[in-house]
Short mmCIF file of C-alpha atoms in Angstrom, two decimals:
data_model
loop_
_atom_site.label_atom_id
_atom_site.label_comp_id
_atom_site.label_asym_id
_atom_site.label_seq_id
_atom_site.Cartn_x
_atom_site.Cartn_y
_atom_site.Cartn_z
CA UNK A 1 -15.11 -27.02 25.63
CA UNK A 2 -11.49 -27.19 26.63
CA UNK A 3 -9.45 -23.74 26.64
CA UNK A 4 -7.75 -24.08 23.28
CA UNK A 5 -11.55 -24.56 21.90
CA UNK A 6 -12.92 -21.87 23.50
CA UNK A 7 -9.74 -19.74 22.59
CA UNK A 8 -10.82 -20.79 18.80
CA UNK A 9 -14.18 -19.77 19.39
CA UNK A 10 -13.99 -16.70 21.42
CA UNK A 11 -10.98 -15.11 19.58
CA UNK A 12 -9.25 -14.85 22.83
CA UNK A 13 -6.05 -16.15 23.35
CA UNK A 14 -5.74 -19.21 26.31
CA UNK A 15 -2.95 -17.26 28.48
CA UNK A 16 -5.72 -13.97 28.31
CA UNK A 17 -8.58 -16.26 29.45
CA UNK A 18 -6.39 -17.54 32.08
CA UNK A 19 -5.51 -13.72 32.70
CA UNK A 20 -8.94 -12.82 32.66
CA UNK A 21 -9.80 -15.53 35.45
CA UNK A 22 -6.91 -14.79 37.39
CA UNK A 23 -7.53 -10.99 38.01
CA UNK A 24 -11.15 -11.86 38.25
CA UNK A 25 -12.74 -10.08 35.10
CA UNK A 26 -14.10 -13.71 34.04
CA UNK A 27 -15.48 -16.55 36.68
CA UNK A 28 -12.68 -19.07 37.02
CA UNK A 29 -13.75 -22.20 34.76
CA UNK A 30 -15.39 -25.56 35.74
CA UNK A 31 -13.29 -28.21 35.85
CA UNK A 32 -13.12 -31.81 34.40
CA UNK A 33 -12.20 -34.75 36.91
CA UNK A 34 -8.59 -34.73 35.18
CA UNK A 35 -8.47 -30.91 36.60
CA UNK A 36 -9.07 -29.04 33.11
CA UNK A 37 -10.86 -26.08 32.77
CA UNK A 38 -13.98 -26.59 30.84
CA UNK A 39 -16.00 -24.16 29.21
CA UNK A 40 -19.77 -23.89 27.83
CA UNK A 41 -21.27 -21.65 25.30
CA UNK A 42 -22.13 -19.16 27.98
CA UNK A 43 -18.34 -18.63 29.05
CA UNK A 44 -17.62 -18.16 25.05
CA UNK A 45 -19.89 -15.41 24.74
CA UNK A 46 -19.09 -13.50 27.33
CA UNK A 47 -15.10 -13.98 25.94
CA UNK A 48 -16.11 -12.53 22.65
CA UNK A 49 -18.06 -9.55 25.05
CA UNK A 50 -14.70 -9.13 26.12
CA UNK A 51 -12.51 -9.00 23.48
CA UNK A 52 -14.66 -7.04 20.95
CA UNK A 53 -15.09 -4.55 24.07
CA UNK A 54 -10.97 -4.46 24.04
CA UNK A 55 -10.84 -4.25 20.31
CA UNK A 56 -12.59 -0.51 20.90
CA UNK A 57 -10.36 0.10 23.54
CA UNK A 58 -12.10 -0.13 26.42
CA UNK A 59 -9.66 -0.79 29.62
CA UNK A 60 -10.02 -3.55 31.56
CA UNK A 61 -11.85 -1.86 34.12
CA UNK A 62 -14.31 -0.19 31.71
CA UNK A 63 -14.99 -3.88 30.39
CA UNK A 64 -15.50 -4.94 33.59
CA UNK A 65 -18.43 -2.16 34.20
CA UNK A 66 -19.71 -3.03 31.22
CA UNK A 67 -19.54 -6.62 31.77
CA UNK A 68 -21.15 -6.29 34.70
CA UNK A 69 -23.93 -3.98 33.45
CA UNK A 70 -24.51 -6.06 30.22
CA UNK A 71 -25.36 -9.26 32.85
CA UNK A 72 -27.57 -6.74 34.86
CA UNK A 73 -30.82 -6.94 33.06
CA UNK A 74 -32.17 -4.53 35.47
CA UNK A 75 -29.71 -1.67 34.58
CA UNK A 76 -30.56 1.27 32.76
CA UNK A 77 -28.95 2.47 29.37
CA UNK A 78 -27.89 5.57 30.65
CA UNK A 79 -24.92 3.84 32.84
CA UNK A 80 -23.65 2.05 29.83
CA UNK A 81 -24.07 5.37 27.64
CA UNK A 82 -22.27 6.66 30.30
CA UNK A 83 -19.20 4.59 30.02
CA UNK A 84 -19.08 4.76 26.44
CA UNK A 85 -18.91 8.51 25.86
CA UNK A 86 -16.59 8.91 28.60
CA UNK A 87 -14.02 6.53 26.32
CA UNK A 88 -15.12 8.33 23.35
CA UNK A 89 -13.81 11.52 25.49
CA UNK A 90 -10.60 9.67 26.18
CA UNK A 91 -10.02 8.41 22.24
CA UNK A 92 -10.33 12.42 21.43
CA UNK A 93 -8.02 13.27 24.00
CA UNK A 94 -5.87 10.90 22.56
CA UNK A 95 -6.12 10.88 19.17
CA UNK A 96 -5.35 15.72 19.39
CA UNK A 97 -1.95 14.40 21.38
CA UNK A 98 -1.00 11.75 18.50
CA UNK A 99 -2.13 14.54 16.00
CA UNK A 100 0.12 16.79 17.77
CA UNK A 101 3.28 14.75 18.06
CA UNK A 102 2.56 13.90 14.39
CA UNK A 103 2.63 17.37 13.33
CA UNK A 104 5.85 18.09 15.71
CA UNK A 105 7.39 14.79 14.01
CA UNK A 106 6.54 16.28 10.48
CA UNK A 107 7.90 19.77 11.00
CA UNK A 108 11.41 18.02 12.79
CA UNK A 109 11.61 15.49 9.75
CA UNK A 110 11.61 18.43 7.28
CA UNK A 111 13.85 20.63 9.06
CA UNK A 112 16.44 17.64 9.36
CA UNK A 113 18.45 17.70 6.03
CA UNK A 114 18.85 13.55 6.04
CA UNK A 115 22.20 14.09 4.45
CA UNK A 116 25.69 13.30 5.44
CA UNK A 117 26.27 15.78 7.99
CA UNK A 118 25.79 14.76 12.03
CA UNK A 119 23.65 18.15 12.88
CA UNK A 120 20.34 16.67 13.09
CA UNK A 121 17.13 18.80 14.56
CA UNK A 122 15.20 15.64 15.96
CA UNK A 123 18.14 14.50 17.78
CA UNK A 124 18.10 17.85 19.18
CA UNK A 125 14.95 18.08 20.05
CA UNK A 126 14.87 14.61 21.75
CA UNK A 127 17.76 15.69 23.95
CA UNK A 128 16.12 19.34 24.81
CA UNK A 129 18.44 21.41 22.24
CA UNK A 130 21.60 20.14 24.86
CA UNK A 131 24.73 18.95 22.41
CA UNK A 132 24.92 15.39 22.94
CA UNK A 133 27.15 13.30 25.38
CA UNK A 134 30.21 13.05 23.17
CA UNK A 135 29.98 16.57 21.80
CA UNK A 136 30.12 17.65 24.69
CA UNK A 137 33.03 15.55 26.09
CA UNK A 138 35.20 16.37 22.40
CA UNK A 139 34.69 20.17 23.51
CA UNK A 140 37.88 21.72 25.18
CA UNK A 141 37.50 23.07 28.55
CA UNK A 142 37.75 26.84 29.34
CA UNK A 143 39.88 27.90 32.26
#
C-alpha cells in the first residue's frame, strides 16, 4: 500500500509517517520502481502502536523505547512497566501543575470586576503587579 493508504489504515498522517522515518523512529519504507513508498501490514501495525503510545501522551523518546521493547521478545515486562510508571508520575505532576493554574486563574477571575473600569487583577498578576507601560508613561515625572 502507498503512504496515503498506510496513513488511512493506521490513523497516522502521511506527514507524520515521513517525519517518523526522518527521525529514525520507523525504518524507511521500501520503494516501488517509481520511487513511491510502499507499506505492508507490519508497518501499519507499528504505526498504530506509535499512534496509540502518542495518544497516551508518551514522548517520542518514550515511544521509541516502548517500540524497541515491544519488538524485543526477550525483554522483561519490568522494563515496560518502568517506562509506564515513570510516565504516570510525569502525568500526575503535570496534572497537579495544571490544577494549580486553574485555581490561580479562578481566583484572579473572581477578583476581576469584569466591568467598564480598566483595573484588572488578572493583568496586574501577569505583569508582576507593575503598572502597564501605557499607565507608567502617563504619570507625571517628579523631580
